[in-house]
Coordinates of C-alpha atoms in Angstrom, one line a residue:
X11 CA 79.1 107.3 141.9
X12 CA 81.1 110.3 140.9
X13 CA 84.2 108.3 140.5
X14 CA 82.6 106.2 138.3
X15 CA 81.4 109.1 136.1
X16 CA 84.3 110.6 135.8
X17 CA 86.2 107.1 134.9
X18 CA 83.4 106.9 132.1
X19 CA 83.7 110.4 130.6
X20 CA 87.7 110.1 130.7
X21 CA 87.3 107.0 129.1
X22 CA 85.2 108.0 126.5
X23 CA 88.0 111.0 126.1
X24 CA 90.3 108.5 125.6
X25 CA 88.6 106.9 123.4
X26 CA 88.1 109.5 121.0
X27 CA 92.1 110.1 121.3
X28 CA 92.7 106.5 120.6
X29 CA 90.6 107.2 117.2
X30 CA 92.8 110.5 116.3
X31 CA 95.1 111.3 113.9
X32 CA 97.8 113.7 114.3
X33 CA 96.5 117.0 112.9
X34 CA 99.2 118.1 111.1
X35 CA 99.6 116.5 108.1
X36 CA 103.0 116.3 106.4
X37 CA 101.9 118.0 102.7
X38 CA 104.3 116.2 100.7
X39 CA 103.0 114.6 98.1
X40 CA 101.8 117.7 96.4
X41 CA 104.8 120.1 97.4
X42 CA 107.6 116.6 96.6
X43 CA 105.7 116.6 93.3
X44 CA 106.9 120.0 92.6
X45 CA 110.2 119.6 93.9
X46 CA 111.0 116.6 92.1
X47 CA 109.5 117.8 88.8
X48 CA 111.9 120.9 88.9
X49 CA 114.9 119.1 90.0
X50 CA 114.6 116.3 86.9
X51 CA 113.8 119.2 84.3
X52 CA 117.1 120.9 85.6
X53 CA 119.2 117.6 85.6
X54 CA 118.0 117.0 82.0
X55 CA 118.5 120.8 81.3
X56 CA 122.4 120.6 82.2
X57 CA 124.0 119.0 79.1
X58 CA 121.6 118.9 76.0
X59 CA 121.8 117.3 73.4
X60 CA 123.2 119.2 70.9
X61 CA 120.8 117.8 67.8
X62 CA 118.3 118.9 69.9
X63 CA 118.4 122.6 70.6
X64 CA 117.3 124.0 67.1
X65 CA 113.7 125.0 68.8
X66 CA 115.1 126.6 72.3
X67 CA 114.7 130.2 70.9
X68 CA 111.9 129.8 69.6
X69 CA 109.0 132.1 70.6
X70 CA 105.3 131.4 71.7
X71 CA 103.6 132.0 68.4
X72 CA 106.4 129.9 66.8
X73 CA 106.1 127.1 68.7
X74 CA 101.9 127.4 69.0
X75 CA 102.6 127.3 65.2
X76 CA 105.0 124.4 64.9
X77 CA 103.1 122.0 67.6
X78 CA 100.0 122.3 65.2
X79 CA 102.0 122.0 62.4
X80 CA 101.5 118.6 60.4
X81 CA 105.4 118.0 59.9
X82 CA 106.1 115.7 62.5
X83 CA 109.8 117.2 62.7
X84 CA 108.7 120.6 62.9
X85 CA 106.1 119.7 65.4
X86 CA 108.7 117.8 67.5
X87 CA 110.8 120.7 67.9
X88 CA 108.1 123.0 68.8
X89 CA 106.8 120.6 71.3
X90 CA 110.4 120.1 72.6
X91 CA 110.8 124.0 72.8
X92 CA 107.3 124.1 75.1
X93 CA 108.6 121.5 77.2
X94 CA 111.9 123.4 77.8
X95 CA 109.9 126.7 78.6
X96 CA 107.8 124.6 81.1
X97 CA 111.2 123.4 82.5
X98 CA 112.5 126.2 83.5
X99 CA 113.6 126.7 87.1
X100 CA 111.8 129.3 88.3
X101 CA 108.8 130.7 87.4
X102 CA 107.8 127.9 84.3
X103 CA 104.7 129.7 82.3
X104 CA 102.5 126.8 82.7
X105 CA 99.5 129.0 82.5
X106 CA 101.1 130.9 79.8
X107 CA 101.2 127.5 77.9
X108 CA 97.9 126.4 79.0
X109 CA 96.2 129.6 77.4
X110 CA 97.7 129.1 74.5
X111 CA 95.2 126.5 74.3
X112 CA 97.8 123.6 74.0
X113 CA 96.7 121.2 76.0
X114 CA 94.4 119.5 73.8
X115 CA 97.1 119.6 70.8
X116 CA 99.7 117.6 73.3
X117 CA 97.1 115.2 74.1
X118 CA 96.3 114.3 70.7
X119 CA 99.9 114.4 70.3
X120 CA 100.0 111.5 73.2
X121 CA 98.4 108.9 70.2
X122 CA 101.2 109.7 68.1
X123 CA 102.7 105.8 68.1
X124 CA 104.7 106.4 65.3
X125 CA 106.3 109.2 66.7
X126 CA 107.8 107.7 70.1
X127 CA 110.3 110.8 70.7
X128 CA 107.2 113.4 70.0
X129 CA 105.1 111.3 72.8
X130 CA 107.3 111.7 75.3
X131 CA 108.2 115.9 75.1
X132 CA 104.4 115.8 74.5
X133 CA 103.9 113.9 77.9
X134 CA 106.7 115.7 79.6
X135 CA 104.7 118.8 79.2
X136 CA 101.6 117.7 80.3
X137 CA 103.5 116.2 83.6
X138 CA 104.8 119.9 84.1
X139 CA 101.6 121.8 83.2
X140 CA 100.5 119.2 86.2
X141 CA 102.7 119.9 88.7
X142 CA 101.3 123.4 88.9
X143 CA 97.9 124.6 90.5
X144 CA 94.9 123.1 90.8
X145 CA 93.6 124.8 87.7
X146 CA 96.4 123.9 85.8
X147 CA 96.2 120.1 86.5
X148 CA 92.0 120.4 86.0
X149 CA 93.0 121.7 82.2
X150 CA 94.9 118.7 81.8
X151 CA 92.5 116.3 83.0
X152 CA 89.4 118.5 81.2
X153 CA 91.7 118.2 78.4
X154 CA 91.3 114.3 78.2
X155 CA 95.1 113.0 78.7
X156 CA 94.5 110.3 81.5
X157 CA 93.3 107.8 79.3
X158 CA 95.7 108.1 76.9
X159 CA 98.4 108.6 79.3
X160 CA 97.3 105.3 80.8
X161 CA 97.5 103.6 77.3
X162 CA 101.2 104.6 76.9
X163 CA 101.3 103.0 80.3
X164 CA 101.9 99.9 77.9
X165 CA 104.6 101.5 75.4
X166 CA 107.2 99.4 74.5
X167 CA 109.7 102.5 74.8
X168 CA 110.5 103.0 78.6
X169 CA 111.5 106.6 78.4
X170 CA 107.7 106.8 77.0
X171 CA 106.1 105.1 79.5
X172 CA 108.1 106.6 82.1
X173 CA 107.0 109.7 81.4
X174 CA 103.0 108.5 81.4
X175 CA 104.2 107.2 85.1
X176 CA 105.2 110.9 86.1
X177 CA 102.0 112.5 84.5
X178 CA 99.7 110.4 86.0
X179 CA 101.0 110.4 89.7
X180 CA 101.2 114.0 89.1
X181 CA 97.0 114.1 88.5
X182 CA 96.8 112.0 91.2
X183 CA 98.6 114.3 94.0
X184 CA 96.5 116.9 93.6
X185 CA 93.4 115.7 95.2
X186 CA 90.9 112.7 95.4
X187 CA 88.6 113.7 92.6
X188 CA 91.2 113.2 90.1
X189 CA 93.2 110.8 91.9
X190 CA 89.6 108.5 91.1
X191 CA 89.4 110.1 87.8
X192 CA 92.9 108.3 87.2
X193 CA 91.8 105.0 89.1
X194 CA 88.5 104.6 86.8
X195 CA 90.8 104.8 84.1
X196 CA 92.0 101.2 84.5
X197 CA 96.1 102.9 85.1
X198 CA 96.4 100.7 88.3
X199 CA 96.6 97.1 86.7
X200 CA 98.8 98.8 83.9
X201 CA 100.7 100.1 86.7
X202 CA 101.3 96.5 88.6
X203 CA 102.3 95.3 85.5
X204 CA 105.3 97.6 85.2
X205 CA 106.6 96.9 89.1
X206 CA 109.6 94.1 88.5
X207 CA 113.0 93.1 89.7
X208 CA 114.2 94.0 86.5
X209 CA 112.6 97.5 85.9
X210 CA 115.6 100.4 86.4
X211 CA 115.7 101.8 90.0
X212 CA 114.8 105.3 88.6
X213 CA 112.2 104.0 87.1
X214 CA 110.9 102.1 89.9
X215 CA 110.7 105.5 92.3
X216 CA 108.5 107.0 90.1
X217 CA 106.2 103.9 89.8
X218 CA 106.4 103.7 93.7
X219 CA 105.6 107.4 94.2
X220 CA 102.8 107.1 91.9
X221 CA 101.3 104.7 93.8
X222 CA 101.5 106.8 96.8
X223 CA 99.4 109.4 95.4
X224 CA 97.2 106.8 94.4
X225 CA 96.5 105.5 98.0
X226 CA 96.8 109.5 99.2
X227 CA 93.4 111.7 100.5
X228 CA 90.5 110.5 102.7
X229 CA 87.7 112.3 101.6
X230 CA 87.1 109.9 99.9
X231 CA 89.3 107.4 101.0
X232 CA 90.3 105.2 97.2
X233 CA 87.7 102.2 96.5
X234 CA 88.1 99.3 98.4
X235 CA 88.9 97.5 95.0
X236 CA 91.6 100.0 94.7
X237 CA 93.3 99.3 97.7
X238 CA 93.6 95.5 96.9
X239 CA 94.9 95.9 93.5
X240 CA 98.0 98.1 95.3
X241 CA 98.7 96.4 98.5
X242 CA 100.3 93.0 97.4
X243 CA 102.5 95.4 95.4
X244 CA 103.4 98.0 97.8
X245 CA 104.0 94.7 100.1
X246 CA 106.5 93.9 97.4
X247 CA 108.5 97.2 97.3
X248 CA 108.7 97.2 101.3
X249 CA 111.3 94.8 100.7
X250 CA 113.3 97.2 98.0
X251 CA 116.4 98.4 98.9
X252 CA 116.3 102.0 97.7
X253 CA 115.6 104.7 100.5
X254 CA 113.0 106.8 97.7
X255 CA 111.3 103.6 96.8
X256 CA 111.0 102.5 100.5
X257 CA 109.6 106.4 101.4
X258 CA 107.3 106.4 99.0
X259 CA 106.3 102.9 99.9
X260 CA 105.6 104.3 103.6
X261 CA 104.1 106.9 102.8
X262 CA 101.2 104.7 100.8
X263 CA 100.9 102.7 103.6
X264 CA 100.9 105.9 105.9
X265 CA 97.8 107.0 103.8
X266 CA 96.0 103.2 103.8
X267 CA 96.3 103.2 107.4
X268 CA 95.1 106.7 108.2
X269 CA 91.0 105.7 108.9
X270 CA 89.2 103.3 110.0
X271 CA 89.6 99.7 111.8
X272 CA 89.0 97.6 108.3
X273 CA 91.5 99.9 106.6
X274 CA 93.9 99.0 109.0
X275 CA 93.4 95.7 108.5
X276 CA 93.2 95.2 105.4
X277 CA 97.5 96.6 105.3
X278 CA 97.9 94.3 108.8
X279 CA 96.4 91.1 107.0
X280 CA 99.6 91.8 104.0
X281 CA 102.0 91.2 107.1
X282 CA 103.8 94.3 106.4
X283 CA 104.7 95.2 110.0
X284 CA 107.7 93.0 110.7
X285 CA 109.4 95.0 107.7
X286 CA 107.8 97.9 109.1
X287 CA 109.5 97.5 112.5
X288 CA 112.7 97.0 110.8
X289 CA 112.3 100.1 108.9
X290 CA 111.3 102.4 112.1
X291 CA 115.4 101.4 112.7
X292 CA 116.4 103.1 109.7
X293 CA 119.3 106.0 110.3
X294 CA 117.2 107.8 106.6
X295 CA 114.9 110.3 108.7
X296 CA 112.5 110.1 104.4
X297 CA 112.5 106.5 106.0
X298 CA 111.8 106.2 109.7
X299 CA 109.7 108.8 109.1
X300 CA 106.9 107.4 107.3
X301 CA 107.0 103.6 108.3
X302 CA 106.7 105.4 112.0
X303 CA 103.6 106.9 110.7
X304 CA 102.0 103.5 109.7
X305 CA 102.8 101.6 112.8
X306 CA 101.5 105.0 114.9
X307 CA 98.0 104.4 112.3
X308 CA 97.8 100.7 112.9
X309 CA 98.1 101.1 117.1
X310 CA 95.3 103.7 117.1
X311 CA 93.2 100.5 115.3
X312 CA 91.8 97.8 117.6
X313 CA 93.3 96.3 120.6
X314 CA 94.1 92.7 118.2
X315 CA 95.9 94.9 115.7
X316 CA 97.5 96.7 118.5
X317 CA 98.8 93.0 119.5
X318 CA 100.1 92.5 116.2
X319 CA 101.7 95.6 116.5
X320 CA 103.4 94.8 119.7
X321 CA 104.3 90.9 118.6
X322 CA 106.3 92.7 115.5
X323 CA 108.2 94.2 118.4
X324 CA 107.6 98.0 117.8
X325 CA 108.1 98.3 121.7
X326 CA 111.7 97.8 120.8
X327 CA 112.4 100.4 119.2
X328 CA 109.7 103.4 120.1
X329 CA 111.3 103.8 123.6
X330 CA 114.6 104.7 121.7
X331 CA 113.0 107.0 119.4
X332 CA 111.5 109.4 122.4
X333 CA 115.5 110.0 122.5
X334 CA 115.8 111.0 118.5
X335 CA 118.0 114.0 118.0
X336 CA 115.0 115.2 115.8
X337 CA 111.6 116.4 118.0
X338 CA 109.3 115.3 115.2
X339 CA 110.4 111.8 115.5
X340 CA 110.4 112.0 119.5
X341 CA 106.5 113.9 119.0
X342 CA 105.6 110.6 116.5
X343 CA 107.0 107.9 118.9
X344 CA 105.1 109.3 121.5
X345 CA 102.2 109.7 120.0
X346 CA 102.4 106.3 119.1
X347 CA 103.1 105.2 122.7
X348 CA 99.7 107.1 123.8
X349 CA 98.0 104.8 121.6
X350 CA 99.3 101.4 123.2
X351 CA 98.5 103.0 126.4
X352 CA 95.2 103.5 125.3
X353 CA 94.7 99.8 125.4
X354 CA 94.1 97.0 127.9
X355 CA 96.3 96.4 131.3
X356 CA 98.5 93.9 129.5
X357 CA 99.2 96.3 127.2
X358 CA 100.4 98.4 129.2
X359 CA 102.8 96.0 131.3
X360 CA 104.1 95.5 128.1
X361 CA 104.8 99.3 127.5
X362 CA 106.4 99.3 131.4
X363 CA 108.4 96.2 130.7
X364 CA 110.2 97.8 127.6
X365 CA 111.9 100.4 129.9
X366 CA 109.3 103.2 128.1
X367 CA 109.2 104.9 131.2
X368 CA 112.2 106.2 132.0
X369 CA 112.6 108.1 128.4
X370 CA 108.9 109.2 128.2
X371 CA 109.7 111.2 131.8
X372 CA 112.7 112.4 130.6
X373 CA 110.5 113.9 127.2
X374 CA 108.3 115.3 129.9
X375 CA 111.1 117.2 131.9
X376 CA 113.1 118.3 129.0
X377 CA 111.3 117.9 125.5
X378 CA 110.1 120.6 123.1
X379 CA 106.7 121.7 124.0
X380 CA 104.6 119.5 121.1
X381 CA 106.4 116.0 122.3
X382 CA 105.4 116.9 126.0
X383 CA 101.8 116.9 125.0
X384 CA 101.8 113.4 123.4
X385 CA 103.7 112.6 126.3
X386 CA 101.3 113.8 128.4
X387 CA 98.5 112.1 126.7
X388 CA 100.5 108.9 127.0
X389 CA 100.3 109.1 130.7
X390 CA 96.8 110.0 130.7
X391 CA 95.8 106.7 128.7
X392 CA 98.4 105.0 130.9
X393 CA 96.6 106.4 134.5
X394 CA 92.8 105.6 132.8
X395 CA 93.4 101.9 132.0
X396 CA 96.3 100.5 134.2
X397 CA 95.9 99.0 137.6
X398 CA 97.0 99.9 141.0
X399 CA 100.3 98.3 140.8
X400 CA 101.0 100.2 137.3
X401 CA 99.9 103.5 138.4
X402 CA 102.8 103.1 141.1
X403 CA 105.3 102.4 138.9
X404 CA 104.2 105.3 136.9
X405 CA 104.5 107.1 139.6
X406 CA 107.8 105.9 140.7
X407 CA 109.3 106.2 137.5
X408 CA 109.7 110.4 138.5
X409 CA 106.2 111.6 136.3
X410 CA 104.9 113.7 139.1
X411 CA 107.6 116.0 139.3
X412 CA 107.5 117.0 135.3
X413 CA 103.5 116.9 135.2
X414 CA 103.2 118.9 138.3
X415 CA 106.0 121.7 136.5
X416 CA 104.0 121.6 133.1
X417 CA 101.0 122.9 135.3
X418 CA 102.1 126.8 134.1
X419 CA 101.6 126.2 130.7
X420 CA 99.2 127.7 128.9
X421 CA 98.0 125.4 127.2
X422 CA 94.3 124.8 129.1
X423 CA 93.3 121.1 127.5
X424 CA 96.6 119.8 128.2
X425 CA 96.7 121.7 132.2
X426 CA 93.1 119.6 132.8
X427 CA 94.6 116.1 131.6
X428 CA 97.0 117.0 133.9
X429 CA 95.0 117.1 136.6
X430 CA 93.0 115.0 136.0
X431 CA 95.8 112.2 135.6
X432 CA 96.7 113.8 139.1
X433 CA 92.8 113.0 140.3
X434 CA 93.2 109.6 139.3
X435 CA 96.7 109.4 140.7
X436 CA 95.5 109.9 143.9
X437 CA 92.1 107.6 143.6
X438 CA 94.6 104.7 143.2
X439 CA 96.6 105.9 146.0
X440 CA 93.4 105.9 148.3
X441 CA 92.6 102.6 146.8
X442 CA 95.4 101.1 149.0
X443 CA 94.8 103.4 152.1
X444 CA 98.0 105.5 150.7
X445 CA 96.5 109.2 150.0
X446 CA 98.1 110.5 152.7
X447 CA 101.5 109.8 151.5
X448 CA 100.8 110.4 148.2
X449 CA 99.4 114.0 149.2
X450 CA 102.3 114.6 151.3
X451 CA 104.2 113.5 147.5
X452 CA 102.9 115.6 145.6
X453 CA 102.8 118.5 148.2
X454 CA 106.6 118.1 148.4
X455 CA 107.0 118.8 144.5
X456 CA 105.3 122.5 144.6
X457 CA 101.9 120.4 143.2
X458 CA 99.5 121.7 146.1
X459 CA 100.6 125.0 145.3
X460 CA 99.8 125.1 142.0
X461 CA 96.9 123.2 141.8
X462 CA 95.6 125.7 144.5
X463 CA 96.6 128.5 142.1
X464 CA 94.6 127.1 139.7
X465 CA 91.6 127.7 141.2
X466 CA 92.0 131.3 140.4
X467 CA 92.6 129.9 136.5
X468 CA 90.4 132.3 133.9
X469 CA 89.4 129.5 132.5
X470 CA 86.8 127.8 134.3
X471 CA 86.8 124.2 133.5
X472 CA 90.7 124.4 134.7
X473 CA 89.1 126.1 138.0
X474 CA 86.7 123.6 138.3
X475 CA 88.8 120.5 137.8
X476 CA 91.6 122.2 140.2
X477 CA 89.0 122.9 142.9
X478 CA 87.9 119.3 143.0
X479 CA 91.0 118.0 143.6
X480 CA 91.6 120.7 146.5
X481 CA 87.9 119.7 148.5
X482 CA 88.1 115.7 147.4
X483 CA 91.8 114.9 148.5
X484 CA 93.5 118.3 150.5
X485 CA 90.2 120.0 152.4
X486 CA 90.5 119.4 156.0
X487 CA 87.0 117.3 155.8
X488 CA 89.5 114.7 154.1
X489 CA 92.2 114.5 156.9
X490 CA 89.8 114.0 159.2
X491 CA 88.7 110.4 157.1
X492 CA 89.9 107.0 158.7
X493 CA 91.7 105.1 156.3
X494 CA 91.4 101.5 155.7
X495 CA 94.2 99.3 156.4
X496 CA 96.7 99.2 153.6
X497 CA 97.9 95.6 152.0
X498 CA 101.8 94.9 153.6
X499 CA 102.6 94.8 150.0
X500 CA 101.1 97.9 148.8
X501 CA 102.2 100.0 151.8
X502 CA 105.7 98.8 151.2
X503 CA 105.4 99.8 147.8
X504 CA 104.4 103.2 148.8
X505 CA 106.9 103.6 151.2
X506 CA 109.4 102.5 148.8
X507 CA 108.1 104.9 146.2
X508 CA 107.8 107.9 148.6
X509 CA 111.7 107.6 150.0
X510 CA 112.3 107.4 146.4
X511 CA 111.4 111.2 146.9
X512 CA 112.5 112.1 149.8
X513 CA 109.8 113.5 150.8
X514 CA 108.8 111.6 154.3
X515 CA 109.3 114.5 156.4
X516 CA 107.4 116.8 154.6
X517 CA 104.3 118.9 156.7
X518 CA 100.8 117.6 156.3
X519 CA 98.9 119.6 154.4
X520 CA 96.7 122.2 156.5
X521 CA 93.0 123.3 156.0
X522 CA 92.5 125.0 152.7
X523 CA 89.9 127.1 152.0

């Protein structure tokens, strides 16, 4: 009965991990928003035109003057001057600008159609005024330049409607309340329309990258409606060639996938993961980064679109990214791993049948701290849901020795999945009449030791779980307990796994108190 308690809770445990996402989000949108916003005014800063630096020294009261002034020429170079101050750098006075209360003079300016070139420094502005604060972007939206951003969307001049692109994905980043501000404005169909083969590949970044914010936030997720207007388009630009297109596109996906089983199908049912798979390959870290992020989403989904997952072959390449030069990638693929775990016994044969095994010990033994606990987590799921047979090879793969070491951290959650994986270790063993030589095992690696320590642990659910293991499989009451005879096969197996270590000849354990 107790055993079958404890399976339950640690079930339910992993459970809720299975339904997890990694806490730490990547903030990029919002701070890649900046960065690229700062980098394009500079490029564009470099070698101006020359016809077009009569406003640069112009001051603020000249240039609050001249972009109110009815002269369309004068107002184009006063609007030009703004944008140049707002492009500045360091330290652009966006709210400088935005208490000069011209905001809602560049928005009207938006409408000018006859005035392409005074549409586009008037939209420039308004994408850096944006890129800034919170505040800063609400005084853009409050100032009523989405929906006429949107209608430039459809401007038959392409630096124009670039521009509106830029602006809008900029509203969108900062948060879901305007990113469904922009949404309600009708911009994604306008958007779609824009995405072609024949679109320039600059262009076509910031379209993709707009789209991204669009799909970014949870709380609220974007409509459902939303989500099927972008998908067959973002399923499109999966097959792009350029590395900031493909990012981008990952990242969307990243977001779509980040919640709940129908969100996770509804990217699955585009039949994305293939390209996905091919992409986790990718030597581009902006990449492999984010299209390992989906495919981590999609296996914490249900055990069918874990399948998928698996039939798209993603256990041929995550077993080579616990070995990735860079730890984040290592902490991802692991993660991700703990999630297949998480599932049914055949997924896990598949996971042992990859060769996962020997690289998730070696992250265990060697690996920065924040990849052994994902690693950890992957042998916890493993232990909860495999069989007998599994748990063996676990165990032969080398795990105790690098679970038993990570027993001195101090990190307390992670030091009770250990032992508990250990608790369950040795249920299986005991399963097959085998405790003995699995206690003598683990004995042999300086585990009793430290689990015995641990009963001493200030923290006293560690304490507890240690001093279970001590009175259910090393008191003396337990030597004492006549074992049932073993299968030939699974005491050869044992055998074989305990020479493995070397560890025949070690004492039996004496009484412990």
């Amino acid at each position: 009965m107790e055993l079958r308690c404890w399976e339950y809770k640690y079930r339910q445990a992993c459970f809720a991990r299975r339904q997890q996402r990694i806490a730490v989000s990547l903030e990029l949108r919002k701070a890649k928003k900046d960065e690229q916003a700062l980098k394009r005014r500079n490029l564009t800063n470099v070698s101006p035109d020359p016809q077009q630096t009569k406003g640069d020294s112009l001051t603020l009261q000249e240039i609050i003057s001249g972009v109110n002034a009815s002269d369309p020429e004068l107002c184009f170079q006063a609007t030009q001057a703004a944008r140049k101050m707002l492009s500045r750098e360091k330290n652009p006075p966006l709210k400088l600008i935005v208490d000069a209360g011209l905001i809602p003079r560049l928005v009207e300016l938006l409408k000018s159609s006859l005035h392409p070139r005074l549409q586009f420094e008037a939209a420039w502005a308004l994408t850096n005024i944006a890129s800034g604060a919170t505040e800063l972007t609400r005084a853009v939206v409050d100032g009523g330049a989405i929906q006429p951003l949107v209608e430039l969307l459809s401007s038959p001049h392409m630096t124009v409607c670039e521009q509106a692109v830029w602006a809008l994905g900029n509203i969108a980043g900062d948060g879901p309340e305007f990113r469904d501000n922009v949404i309600s404005s009708d911009a994604i169909p306008h958007l779609l329309t824009l995405v072609s083969s024949s679109i320039p590949v600059p262009f076509l970044r910031n379209i993709a990258w707009t789209l991204s914010n669009l799909c970014r936030n949870k709380n609220p997720y974007p409509s459902d409606h939303a989500v099927k207007q972008m998908l067959p388009a973002l399923f499109y630009l999966l097959g792009h060639p350029d590395r900031e297109v493909l990012s981008d596109t990952c990242w969307a996906l990243s977001y779509l996938t980040d919640g709940c089983d129908a969100r996770i199908g509804q990217v699955v049912d585009t039949g994305v993961l293939p390209r996905l798979v091919e992409l986790m390959s990718s030597s581009e870290l902006n990449v492999l980064t984010p299209s390992l992020r989906t495919v981590g989403n999609i296996v914490t989904g249900t055990d069918h679109q874990t399948q998928l997952a698996l039939d798209a072959g993603i256990l041929s390449v995550l077993p080579q990214l616990l070995t990735h030069p860079r730890s984040s990638i290592q902490k991802e693929a692991a993660w991700a791993l703990s999630n297949v775990a998480a599932g049914p016994r055949q997924h896990i044969q598949q996971l042992i049948a990859c060769g996962a095994l020997p690289p998730l010990v070696a992250v265990l033994k060697n690996g920065e701290f924040k990849v052994q606990k994902e690693a950890v987590w992957t042998v916890a799921n493993f232990t909860t849901g495999g069989s007998v047979d599994q748990l063996i090879q676990l165990v032969q793969a080398g795990v105790l020795e690098p679970l038993i070491n990570l027993l001195t951290i101090p990190d307390n959650k992670i030091v009770i999945i250990i032992l508990d994986v250990l608790f369950f270790i040795l249920q299986a063993a005991e399963k097959i009449s085998q405790k003995e030589n699995m206690c003598l095992l683990i004995e042999g690696l300086g585990g009793l030791d430290r689990i015995e320590a641990l009963q001493l642990h200030e923290n006293h659910q560690v304490a507890l779980t240690a001093l279970n293991i001590i009175e259910r499989h090393f008191s003396e009451e337990e030597e004492t307990v006549t074992a049932l005879p073993a299968r030939d096969q699974d005491h050869k197996f044992l055998k074989d796994l305990t020479n493995t270590y070397h560890c025949c000849t070690t004492p039996k354990p004496g009484p412990r108190p």
